[in-house]
Each structure stands twice: as C-alpha cells, then as structure tokens.
Coordinates of C-alpha atoms in Angstrom, one line a residue:
M1 CA 0.0 0.0 0.0
K2 CA 1.3 3.4 -0.9
E3 CA 2.2 5.9 1.8
S4 CA -0.5 8.3 0.8
A5 CA -3.1 5.6 1.0
R6 CA -1.9 4.5 4.4
V7 CA -2.1 8.1 5.7
L8 CA -5.5 8.7 4.2
L9 CA -6.8 5.5 5.7
A10 CA -5.4 6.5 9.2
L11 CA -7.1 9.9 8.8
V12 CA -10.5 8.4 7.9
A13 CA -10.3 5.8 10.6
A14 CA -9.5 8.5 13.2
I15 CA -12.4 10.6 12.2
L16 CA -14.9 7.7 12.1
L17 CA -13.7 6.3 15.4
G18 CA -13.7 9.8 17.0
V19 CA -17.4 10.4 15.9
V20 CA -18.4 7.0 17.4
I21 CA -16.6 7.7 20.7
A22 CA -18.2 11.2 20.8
A23 CA -21.6 9.7 20.2
A24 CA -21.1 7.1 22.9
Q25 CA -20.0 9.6 25.5
N26 CA -17.9 6.9 27.2
A27 CA -15.5 8.6 29.6
S28 CA -12.9 5.8 29.5
L29 CA -12.8 5.9 25.7
I30 CA -12.5 9.7 25.7
R31 CA -9.6 9.6 28.2
T32 CA -7.9 6.9 26.0
A33 CA -8.3 9.1 22.9
D34 CA -6.8 12.1 24.8
A35 CA -4.0 9.9 26.1
I36 CA -2.6 9.2 22.6
A37 CA -2.5 12.9 21.7
P38 CA 1.1 13.3 22.8
I39 CA 2.1 10.7 20.2
G40 CA 0.7 13.0 17.5
T41 CA 2.5 16.0 19.1
L42 CA 5.8 14.1 19.1
W43 CA 5.4 13.2 15.4
V44 CA 4.7 16.9 14.5
N45 CA 7.7 17.9 16.5
S46 CA 9.8 15.4 14.7
I47 CA 8.8 17.0 11.4
R48 CA 9.4 20.5 12.7
M49 CA 12.9 19.7 13.9
T50 CA 13.9 19.0 10.3
V51 CA 12.4 22.1 8.8
I52 CA 15.0 24.8 9.6
P53 CA 18.1 22.7 8.7
L54 CA 16.2 21.5 5.6
V55 CA 15.1 25.1 4.6
V56 CA 18.6 26.5 5.1
S57 CA 20.5 23.7 3.3
L58 CA 18.1 23.6 0.4
L59 CA 18.1 27.3 -0.2
I60 CA 21.9 27.6 0.0
T61 CA 22.4 24.6 -2.3
G62 CA 19.8 25.9 -4.7
V63 CA 21.1 29.4 -4.9
A64 CA 24.9 28.9 -4.4
S65 CA 25.1 26.1 -7.0
V66 CA 23.7 28.3 -9.8
S67 CA 26.5 30.1 -11.7
D68 CA 24.2 32.8 -13.0
I69 CA 23.0 34.8 -10.1
K70 CA 20.7 36.8 -12.3
S71 CA 18.7 33.6 -13.0
I72 CA 18.0 33.3 -9.3
G73 CA 16.8 36.9 -9.2
R74 CA 14.5 36.2 -12.1
L75 CA 13.2 33.0 -10.5
G76 CA 12.6 34.8 -7.3
G77 CA 10.7 37.6 -9.0
R78 CA 8.5 35.2 -11.0
T79 CA 7.8 33.2 -7.8
V80 CA 6.7 36.2 -5.8
L81 CA 4.6 37.5 -8.8
T82 CA 3.0 34.1 -9.1
F83 CA 2.2 34.1 -5.4
V84 CA 0.6 37.5 -5.6
L85 CA -1.4 36.7 -8.7
L86 CA -2.8 33.5 -7.3
L87 CA -3.8 35.2 -4.0
I88 CA -5.5 38.0 -6.0
G89 CA -7.3 35.3 -8.1
V90 CA -8.5 33.5 -5.0
A91 CA -9.8 36.9 -3.5
V92 CA -11.6 37.6 -6.8
V93 CA -13.3 34.2 -6.7
I94 CA -14.1 34.0 -3.0
I95 CA -15.7 37.4 -2.7
P96 CA -18.8 36.8 -4.9
A97 CA -19.0 33.1 -3.9
A98 CA -19.0 33.7 -0.2
M99 CA -21.4 36.7 -0.4
A100 CA -23.8 34.6 -2.5
V101 CA -23.8 31.8 0.1
F102 CA -24.4 34.1 3.1
A103 CA -27.1 36.0 1.2
L104 CA -29.1 32.7 1.0
L105 CA -29.1 32.4 4.8
P106 CA -32.0 33.5 6.9
P107 CA -31.1 36.3 9.4
H108 CA -29.5 34.8 12.4
G109 CA -30.8 37.5 14.7
E110 CA -29.3 40.7 15.9
L111 CA -27.4 39.3 18.9
Q112 CA -25.5 41.6 21.2
I113 CA -21.8 41.1 21.5
P114 CA -21.4 39.1 24.7
P115 CA -20.7 41.3 27.8
G116 CA -17.0 41.7 28.5
A117 CA -16.0 40.5 25.0
V118 CA -14.5 43.8 23.9
E119 CA -12.6 44.2 27.2
A120 CA -11.3 40.6 26.9
A121 CA -10.1 41.3 23.4
N122 CA -8.4 44.5 24.5
E123 CA -6.6 42.6 27.3
I124 CA -5.4 39.9 24.8
S125 CA -4.1 42.7 22.5
A126 CA -2.5 44.5 25.3
G127 CA -0.8 41.2 26.3
G128 CA 1.6 41.6 23.4
Q129 CA 3.7 44.5 22.2
A130 CA 2.1 46.6 19.5
Q131 CA 4.1 46.3 16.3
T132 CA 4.1 49.1 13.7
F133 CA 4.8 48.5 10.0
S134 CA 8.3 50.1 10.3
A135 CA 9.1 47.8 13.3
W136 CA 7.9 44.8 11.3
L137 CA 10.0 45.8 8.3
V138 CA 13.1 46.2 10.5
S139 CA 12.4 42.8 12.0
L140 CA 12.7 41.1 8.6
L141 CA 16.5 41.3 8.7
P142 CA 17.6 39.4 11.9
S143 CA 20.4 40.9 14.1
N144 CA 21.0 37.4 15.3
P145 CA 20.2 34.6 12.7
I146 CA 20.8 31.9 15.4
A147 CA 18.1 33.5 17.6
A148 CA 15.8 33.8 14.5
A149 CA 16.2 30.0 13.9
A150 CA 15.6 29.2 17.6
N151 CA 12.4 31.3 17.6
G152 CA 11.1 29.9 14.3
A153 CA 11.1 33.3 12.7
M154 CA 11.1 32.0 9.1
M155 CA 11.0 35.1 7.0
P156 CA 14.1 36.7 8.7
L157 CA 15.9 33.4 8.6
I158 CA 15.1 33.0 4.9
L159 CA 16.4 36.5 4.1
F160 CA 19.6 35.8 5.9
T161 CA 20.0 32.5 4.2
L162 CA 19.4 34.0 0.8
L163 CA 22.1 36.6 1.5
L164 CA 24.5 34.0 2.7
A165 CA 23.8 31.8 -0.4
L166 CA 24.5 34.8 -2.7
A167 CA 27.7 35.4 -0.8
I168 CA 28.8 31.8 -1.2
A169 CA 28.0 31.9 -4.9
R170 CA 30.4 34.9 -5.2
A171 CA 33.1 33.4 -3.0
P172 CA 36.4 31.9 -4.4
E173 CA 35.9 28.6 -6.2
A174 CA 37.4 26.4 -3.5
S175 CA 35.3 28.0 -0.7
R176 CA 32.2 27.8 -2.9
V177 CA 32.6 24.2 -3.7
T178 CA 33.4 23.3 0.0
L179 CA 30.4 25.1 1.4
T180 CA 28.0 24.0 -1.3
G181 CA 29.1 20.4 -0.8
F182 CA 28.6 20.7 2.9
F183 CA 25.0 22.0 2.6
R184 CA 24.2 19.5 -0.1
A185 CA 25.3 16.7 2.1
L186 CA 23.3 18.2 5.0
S187 CA 20.1 18.4 2.8
D188 CA 20.6 14.8 1.7
A189 CA 21.0 13.6 5.3
M190 CA 17.9 15.6 6.4
L191 CA 15.9 14.0 3.6
V192 CA 16.9 10.6 4.8
L193 CA 15.7 11.6 8.3
V194 CA 12.4 12.9 6.7
R195 CA 11.8 9.5 5.0
W196 CA 12.1 7.8 8.4
I197 CA 9.6 10.3 10.0
I198 CA 7.1 9.9 7.1
L199 CA 7.1 6.2 7.7
A200 CA 5.4 7.0 11.0
A201 CA 2.9 9.3 9.3
P202 CA -0.2 7.0 9.6
L203 CA 0.4 6.6 13.4
G204 CA 1.1 10.4 13.8
V205 CA -2.0 11.5 11.8
F206 CA -4.2 9.0 13.7
A207 CA -3.0 10.2 17.1
L208 CA -3.5 13.9 16.1
V209 CA -6.9 13.6 14.5
L210 CA -8.6 11.1 16.9
P211 CA -8.8 13.5 20.0
L212 CA -9.9 16.3 17.7
A213 CA -12.7 14.2 16.3
V214 CA -13.8 13.0 19.7
H215 CA -14.2 16.5 21.0
A216 CA -15.5 18.0 17.8
G217 CA -18.3 15.5 17.8
A218 CA -20.0 17.5 20.5
T219 CA -19.4 20.9 19.1
L220 CA -19.9 20.5 15.3
A221 CA -23.4 21.9 15.5
G222 CA -25.0 25.2 15.3
A223 CA -23.3 28.4 14.2
I224 CA -19.7 27.3 14.8
G225 CA -20.3 24.0 13.0
F226 CA -21.8 26.0 10.1
Y227 CA -18.7 28.2 9.9
V228 CA -16.4 25.2 10.0
V229 CA -18.3 23.5 7.2
V230 CA -18.4 26.6 5.0
Y231 CA -14.8 27.4 5.5
S232 CA -13.7 23.8 4.8
I233 CA -15.8 23.6 1.6
A234 CA -14.4 26.9 0.4
S235 CA -10.8 25.8 1.1
V236 CA -11.3 22.5 -0.7
A237 CA -12.9 24.3 -3.6
V238 CA -10.0 26.8 -3.9
T239 CA -7.5 23.9 -3.8
L240 CA -9.3 22.0 -6.5
L241 CA -9.4 25.1 -8.7
L242 CA -5.6 25.2 -8.6
Y243 CA -5.3 21.7 -10.1
P244 CA -6.2 22.8 -13.6
V245 CA -3.7 25.7 -13.3
V246 CA -1.0 23.2 -12.6
T247 CA -2.0 21.1 -15.6
I248 CA -2.3 24.0 -18.0
V249 CA 0.6 26.2 -16.8
G250 CA 2.9 23.5 -15.3
R251 CA 2.1 20.9 -17.9
I252 CA 2.0 18.2 -15.3
P253 CA -0.7 15.5 -15.7
L254 CA -3.5 16.0 -13.3
R255 CA -3.5 12.5 -11.8
R256 CA 0.3 12.5 -11.3
F257 CA 0.2 15.9 -9.5
A258 CA -2.8 14.9 -7.3
L259 CA -1.1 11.7 -6.2
A260 CA 2.2 13.5 -5.5
A261 CA 0.5 16.3 -3.6
L262 CA -1.7 14.1 -1.4
P263 CA 0.9 13.1 1.3
P264 CA 2.0 16.8 2.0
Q265 CA -1.7 17.8 2.0
L266 CA -2.6 15.2 4.6
I267 CA 0.4 16.3 6.8
A268 CA -0.6 19.9 6.5
F269 CA -4.2 19.1 7.3
S270 CA -3.4 17.0 10.3
S271 CA -0.8 19.3 11.7
S272 CA -2.4 22.7 10.7
S273 CA 1.1 23.8 9.5
S274 CA 2.3 24.5 6.1
I275 CA 5.9 24.5 7.3
A276 CA 5.5 21.0 8.7
S277 CA 4.6 19.8 5.2
L278 CA 7.9 21.1 3.7
P279 CA 9.8 17.8 4.0
A280 CA 7.0 15.8 2.3
L281 CA 6.7 18.5 -0.3
V282 CA 10.4 18.3 -1.2
E283 CA 10.2 14.5 -1.2
A284 CA 7.3 14.6 -3.6
A285 CA 8.8 17.2 -5.8
E286 CA 12.1 15.3 -6.3
K287 CA 10.9 11.7 -6.4
E288 CA 7.3 11.9 -7.8
L289 CA 7.4 15.0 -10.0
Q290 CA 11.2 15.1 -10.9
L291 CA 11.2 18.9 -10.5
P292 CA 14.5 20.6 -10.9
E293 CA 16.6 21.4 -7.8
R294 CA 16.0 25.1 -8.1
V295 CA 12.3 24.4 -7.5
S296 CA 12.6 22.0 -4.6
G297 CA 15.5 24.0 -3.1
F298 CA 14.3 27.6 -3.6
V299 CA 10.6 27.9 -4.5
L300 CA 9.2 25.3 -2.0
P301 CA 10.9 26.7 1.2
L302 CA 9.9 30.2 0.1
A303 CA 6.3 29.0 -0.5
V304 CA 5.7 27.3 2.9
S305 CA 7.1 30.3 4.7
S306 CA 5.4 33.2 2.9
F307 CA 2.6 31.9 0.6
K308 CA -0.8 31.4 2.4
I309 CA -3.3 30.7 -0.3
A310 CA -6.2 30.4 2.2
A311 CA -5.7 33.9 3.7
P312 CA -8.4 35.6 1.5
V313 CA -10.7 32.6 2.2
S314 CA -10.4 32.7 6.0
W315 CA -10.6 36.5 6.2
T316 CA -13.6 36.9 3.9
I317 CA -15.7 34.0 5.3
G318 CA -14.8 35.0 8.9
A319 CA -15.9 38.6 8.3
L320 CA -19.2 37.5 6.7
F321 CA -19.9 34.9 9.4
V322 CA -19.4 37.4 12.2
G323 CA -21.6 40.0 10.4
W324 CA -24.3 37.3 9.9
F325 CA -24.1 36.0 13.4
Y326 CA -24.5 39.4 15.0
G327 CA -26.9 40.8 12.4
V328 CA -24.4 43.4 11.2
P329 CA -24.6 44.0 7.4
V330 CA -21.3 43.7 5.6
N331 CA -21.3 45.3 2.2
V332 CA -19.2 44.3 -0.8
N333 CA -16.8 47.2 -0.4
S334 CA -16.0 46.1 3.2
V335 CA -15.6 42.4 2.0
A336 CA -13.3 43.4 -0.9
T337 CA -11.1 45.5 1.5
I338 CA -10.8 42.6 3.9
A339 CA -10.1 40.1 1.1
F340 CA -7.4 42.2 -0.6
A341 CA -5.8 43.2 2.7
A342 CA -5.4 39.4 3.3
V343 CA -3.5 39.1 0.0
F344 CA -0.6 41.1 1.2
L345 CA -0.8 40.4 5.0
A346 CA -0.7 36.7 4.1
F347 CA 3.1 37.1 3.5
A348 CA 3.5 38.0 7.2
V349 CA 1.7 35.0 8.5
P350 CA 3.9 32.2 9.9
G351 CA 3.2 28.8 8.5
I352 CA 2.3 27.3 11.9
P353 CA -1.0 26.3 13.6
R354 CA -3.1 29.5 14.2
G355 CA -0.5 31.6 12.5
M356 CA -3.0 34.2 11.5
Q357 CA -4.0 34.7 15.1
S358 CA -0.3 35.1 16.0
L359 CA 0.0 37.9 13.5
M360 CA -3.2 39.7 14.5
S361 CA -2.4 39.5 18.2
S362 CA 0.7 41.6 17.6
L363 CA -1.2 44.3 15.7
R364 CA -3.5 46.9 17.3
C365 CA -5.5 49.5 15.5

C-alpha cells in the first residue's frame, strides 16, 4: 500500500472512530483518545525539527550552485509575482461566492456582543507588544540569525539564508565548492531523516486527529459548525481550482500531480502547519514529479514560509460569518477591502498552527 493511501486510511479511521466515541460519550474511551494525543505531538515535533536545517540547506544549495546569479533573481521575481497573482485570483473568486452563500441564509438575529468580549479582546491585544509597520519591516533582517532560527522566525531566517547563499555563490571557487558540498550533504541527510519520519505518518496522523474528532463530535453543530463547514468547503474548492492551473501552466498530468500532492496535504491538514509539510513537499517534488533542484530547493521553502493561499478565504468568510451571526450587514466594499488586505498580509503569517492569530495578536488599531 502506498504511503498516501496509508495516511488517508489513518485519517478516515481516526475521524470515524472519533465520531463513534463522541456519540457514545464513554468517559474511558474519551480519556484513552486524549492519552494518545502526545504521540501525535511528538510526530509533528519530529517533522518540525527537520524544517529549519532543511530550509537552510536547500536554499543555500539551490542558490549557491547556480552560476548565473541573475537567473535566481528572475526565478525569485517570478515566484513572488505568481504568489501575488494566485492570491488575488482567490480573492476575486471567493468574494462573490461567499457573499452569495451568506445571502441565501435567513437572518441569524441581531445578537448583542457578549458582555465583556470587547474588554477581553483588548486585554489579549495588550498582552503583546504593539508592532508598527516600520518595526515589522526592520524585523525582517535578523540581528541574530541563530536566535531567529531558535524562535522559528522563518522570514528573517530565509532573508539571511538567501544573502548567505548569494555570498557563497560569489566566494572563491574552493570555498564555494566546499560550502555548497557541505550544505548539499546536509540536505541529503535531512531528507533521509524525513523519510524515516514519514514512515510513521499514519500513526502520527491518527494520534493527532482522533482526539480532535472525539471533542468535535459534541461541538460540530449550530453556528460554529456551520462556519467550519463553509470554510472547509471553500478551502477545498480553492485547492481544486488550482489543479487545472498546474496542468495547464505547469504541464503536469492532473493525476500525477494529485497523487504527489496528497501526502503533503494530509500532513498539512493533520498538523495545521504548512511549514510542517515542507519535508514531504520536497520528497514529492524530487521523487514523484522530478522537478529541478531550483524548485525544490528555492521555491518550496519560500512558498511554505510566505505563501498562504487560504488567507483571503479565511478573512472573507470570517468577516461575513461574524456579520451574519450578530446581524451586522457587511457590504461588498468592506468584504473586498478585507479580502485584498489578506492578499498582502498573508506574506507576514507564519506557517504554523493558528499563524493568522499570531499575526493579529501583535497588531493593534
């Protein structure tokens, strides 16, 4: 059985078993499901521990091994432009689609914002330091790259790594060959480690999803359940719309791409982290799709750290849901402003679970 099939089977089994346990309301079974959650956390941590050395080694190898530095600049420019165009395309599609769905709903009722909600939100915001745009811009270049790596600050780390890779590319031949060989060997070793970790993916996914399914069984109802369903359908629809783009623009057969993308998608789904899916993405790009090294070594690390295709979806649906829930009308101009703001703020969102909330908690109006 292929790895993707085993992971998918584990995912489905965890969801079905979780729903059954939730319906039974058996305290012993619920405690058992909660007890295996640390196994899933350990598996996600094992993936994450490979991410930074893999990102650094792949970027340096991909950039420093190219003799023509201008080609890297052109590739980077095309990559960022592609990211922006895809995000804008998603925003253009999701605005009318989401507004049409919410327009079909009966009024939920003009509920009052719960007492103390505003004060609680202010306290949460005050808990972190306010960050201005200039402060955020300065933070992109780390004063201490080791600290950036330790803190998981991917964008500053990637900028430092790109500068280091460009410096290595311009270094004397002997130094360039030595350093490039070292980082190539490091990336090869990390990919071996990744293959070992991916072998445990079915167990890790099962341990992650089962406790969630057990507790979601009691809450997937009412307004919150409706939001989850609408957001999930929209995310899946946006993902499926990108498949023809890959076939037409990338000239990769649809079935081949879908099979290669499935394992990274399942890992991203179960861990709620795009960064955690990087090792599987690199594995699929090199083994299944035979993509060139400049793609697996440059574009993919850049994508998981800065390209958040779901940002316009989550912001748009979230705004419409809150407006519907509290009976506050949200017009098309407001929705468009929110969706297109998400296009550019998406590049500041870390590719970790609840990354958007991490960004928003550091910003105050």
